[in-house]
GROMACS .gro file of C-alpha atoms in nm:
model
  125
    1MET     CA    1   4.351  -2.649   1.864
    2THR     CA    2   4.649  -2.881   1.836
    3ASP     CA    3   4.974  -2.886   1.650
    4GLY     CA    4   4.816  -3.083   1.366
    5PRO     CA    5   4.926  -3.118   1.006
    6LEU     CA    6   4.625  -2.939   0.856
    7ILE     CA    7   4.558  -2.570   0.804
    8VAL     CA    8   4.187  -2.510   0.742
    9GLN     CA    9   4.105  -2.182   0.570
   10SER     CA   10   3.770  -2.003   0.548
   11ASP     CA   11   3.763  -2.034   0.166
   12LYS     CA   12   3.734  -2.415   0.207
   13THR     CA   13   4.101  -2.472   0.128
   14LEU     CA   14   4.289  -2.732   0.333
   15LEU     CA   15   4.668  -2.719   0.343
   16LEU     CA   16   4.835  -3.041   0.451
   17ASP     CA   17   5.194  -3.030   0.580
   18VAL     CA   18   5.340  -3.347   0.431
   19ASP     CA   19   5.643  -3.344   0.663
   20HIS     CA   20   5.425  -3.364   0.977
   21VAL     CA   21   5.420  -3.692   1.171
   22LEU     CA   22   5.040  -3.724   1.137
   23SER     CA   23   5.018  -3.629   0.768
   24THR     CA   24   4.949  -3.983   0.640
   25GLU     CA   25   4.680  -4.040   0.902
   26CYS     CA   26   4.525  -3.702   0.822
   27ARG     CA   27   4.535  -3.766   0.448
   28ARG     CA   28   4.340  -4.089   0.496
   29ALA     CA   29   4.089  -3.915   0.724
   30ILE     CA   30   4.011  -3.629   0.483
   31ALA     CA   31   4.010  -3.842   0.165
   32PRO     CA   32   3.634  -3.921   0.175
   33PHE     CA   33   3.530  -3.553   0.164
   34ALA     CA   34   3.821  -3.338   0.040
   35GLU     CA   35   3.948  -3.318  -0.317
   36LEU     CA   36   4.320  -3.296  -0.386
   37GLU     CA   37   4.400  -2.991  -0.600
   38ARG     CA   38   4.779  -2.963  -0.591
   39SER     CA   39   5.052  -3.174  -0.441
   40PRO     CA   40   5.387  -2.996  -0.451
   41GLU     CA   41   5.673  -3.124  -0.240
   42HIS     CA   42   5.590  -2.998   0.113
   43ILE     CA   43   5.232  -2.869   0.124
   44HIS     CA   44   4.938  -3.047  -0.044
   45THR     CA   45   4.629  -2.841  -0.120
   46TYR     CA   46   4.283  -2.990  -0.080
   47ARG     CA   47   3.944  -2.825  -0.128
   48LEU     CA   48   3.606  -2.888   0.029
   49THR     CA   49   3.337  -2.882  -0.240
   50ASN     CA   50   2.964  -2.942  -0.226
   51LEU     CA   51   3.006  -3.246  -0.448
   52GLY     CA   52   3.278  -3.389  -0.224
   53LEU     CA   53   3.065  -3.337   0.087
   54TRP     CA   54   2.758  -3.491  -0.078
   55ASN     CA   55   2.962  -3.790  -0.197
   56ALA     CA   56   3.090  -3.838   0.158
   57ARG     CA   57   2.733  -3.820   0.288
   58ALA     CA   58   2.622  -4.075   0.028
   59ALA     CA   59   2.901  -4.304   0.147
   60GLY     CA   60   2.770  -4.286   0.504
   61HIS     CA   61   2.987  -4.009   0.651
   62ASP     CA   62   2.793  -3.743   0.839
   63ALA     CA   63   2.870  -3.377   0.906
   64GLU     CA   64   2.978  -3.452   1.262
   65LEU     CA   65   3.253  -3.685   1.137
   66VAL     CA   66   3.378  -3.426   0.887
   67ILE     CA   67   3.379  -3.149   1.146
   68ASP     CA   68   3.549  -3.367   1.408
   69THR     CA   69   3.817  -3.464   1.156
   70LEU     CA   70   3.887  -3.102   1.063
   71ILE     CA   71   3.911  -2.999   1.428
   72LYS     CA   72   4.123  -3.300   1.527
   73TYR     CA   73   4.393  -3.246   1.265
   74SER     CA   74   4.383  -2.867   1.239
   75ARG     CA   75   4.690  -2.672   1.345
   76TYR     CA   76   4.484  -2.359   1.416
   77ALA     CA   77   4.122  -2.291   1.507
   78VAL     CA   78   3.883  -2.393   1.230
   79PRO     CA   79   3.674  -2.098   1.105
   80HIS     CA   80   3.323  -2.120   1.251
   81SER     CA   81   3.165  -2.014   0.921
   82LEU     CA   82   3.325  -2.313   0.748
   83LEU     CA   83   3.190  -2.553   1.011
   84VAL     CA   84   2.840  -2.411   0.970
   85ASP     CA   85   2.867  -2.436   0.591
   86VAL     CA   86   2.977  -2.802   0.611
   87ALA     CA   87   2.687  -2.890   0.840
   88GLU     CA   88   2.436  -2.703   0.625
   89THR     CA   89   2.561  -2.851   0.298
   90MET     CA   90   2.560  -3.206   0.426
   91SER     CA   91   2.216  -3.167   0.584
   92ARG     CA   92   2.070  -3.094   0.238
   93TYR     CA   93   2.176  -3.437   0.110
   94GLY     CA   94   1.875  -3.654   0.030
   95ARG     CA   95   1.612  -3.381   0.057
   96LEU     CA   96   1.553  -3.355  -0.316
   97ARG     CA   97   1.419  -3.674  -0.467
   98LEU     CA   98   1.342  -3.714  -0.833
   99PHE     CA   99   1.085  -3.968  -0.942
  100LEU     CA  100   1.035  -4.113  -1.287
  101VAL     CA  101   0.667  -4.144  -1.373
  102CYS     CA  102   0.537  -4.314  -1.686
  103ALA     CA  103   0.214  -4.176  -1.827
  104LEU     CA  104  -0.039  -4.386  -2.014
  105ILE     CA  105   0.097  -4.262  -2.343
  106LYS     CA  106   0.440  -4.392  -2.240
  107ARG     CA  107   0.606  -4.054  -2.216
  108ARG     CA  108   0.846  -4.017  -1.929
  109LEU     CA  109   0.788  -3.723  -1.699
  110LEU     CA  110   1.009  -3.586  -1.427
  111TYR     CA  111   0.820  -3.536  -1.103
  112ILE     CA  112   0.956  -3.331  -0.813
  113PRO     CA  113   0.770  -3.373  -0.483
  114ALA     CA  114   0.606  -3.057  -0.347
  115ASN     CA  115   0.818  -3.056  -0.030
  116ALA     CA  116   1.133  -3.023  -0.242
  117VAL     CA  117   1.025  -2.715  -0.434
  118ARG     CA  118   1.144  -2.478  -0.160
  119LEU     CA  119   1.495  -2.630  -0.195
  120SER     CA  120   1.516  -2.548  -0.566
  121ASN     CA  121   1.705  -2.223  -0.499
  122HIS     CA  122   1.997  -2.422  -0.354
  123PHE     CA  123   2.027  -2.640  -0.665
  124PHE     CA  124   1.930  -2.422  -0.960
  125VAL     CA  125   2.088  -2.086  -0.882
   0.00000   0.00000   0.00000
């Protein structure tokens, strides 16, 4: 825990103190995985979403980098449940693979590999 510019809340909301010395550095660090929601004068509100975390993972950022960034810039202790959720969400990236198969009658079928069926609850609920 440091005197950082970021307040990380358990509901996946990030509050960035714009007047802090490290706010620009922090903003650049969280940009790959956090989505800006509101930017009033002194406190900017960001949110961690599944899509934002998956996009970060697709761009080559891993859960360890995201967690380290949150801890490094956080003003208070980061909620453990949020850290677990980030790691779990980012670990699911790439598990579900969709394949396009062309049948002899030239109809396109969507094929989901058998090992991905158990993950369907995470995507279709």
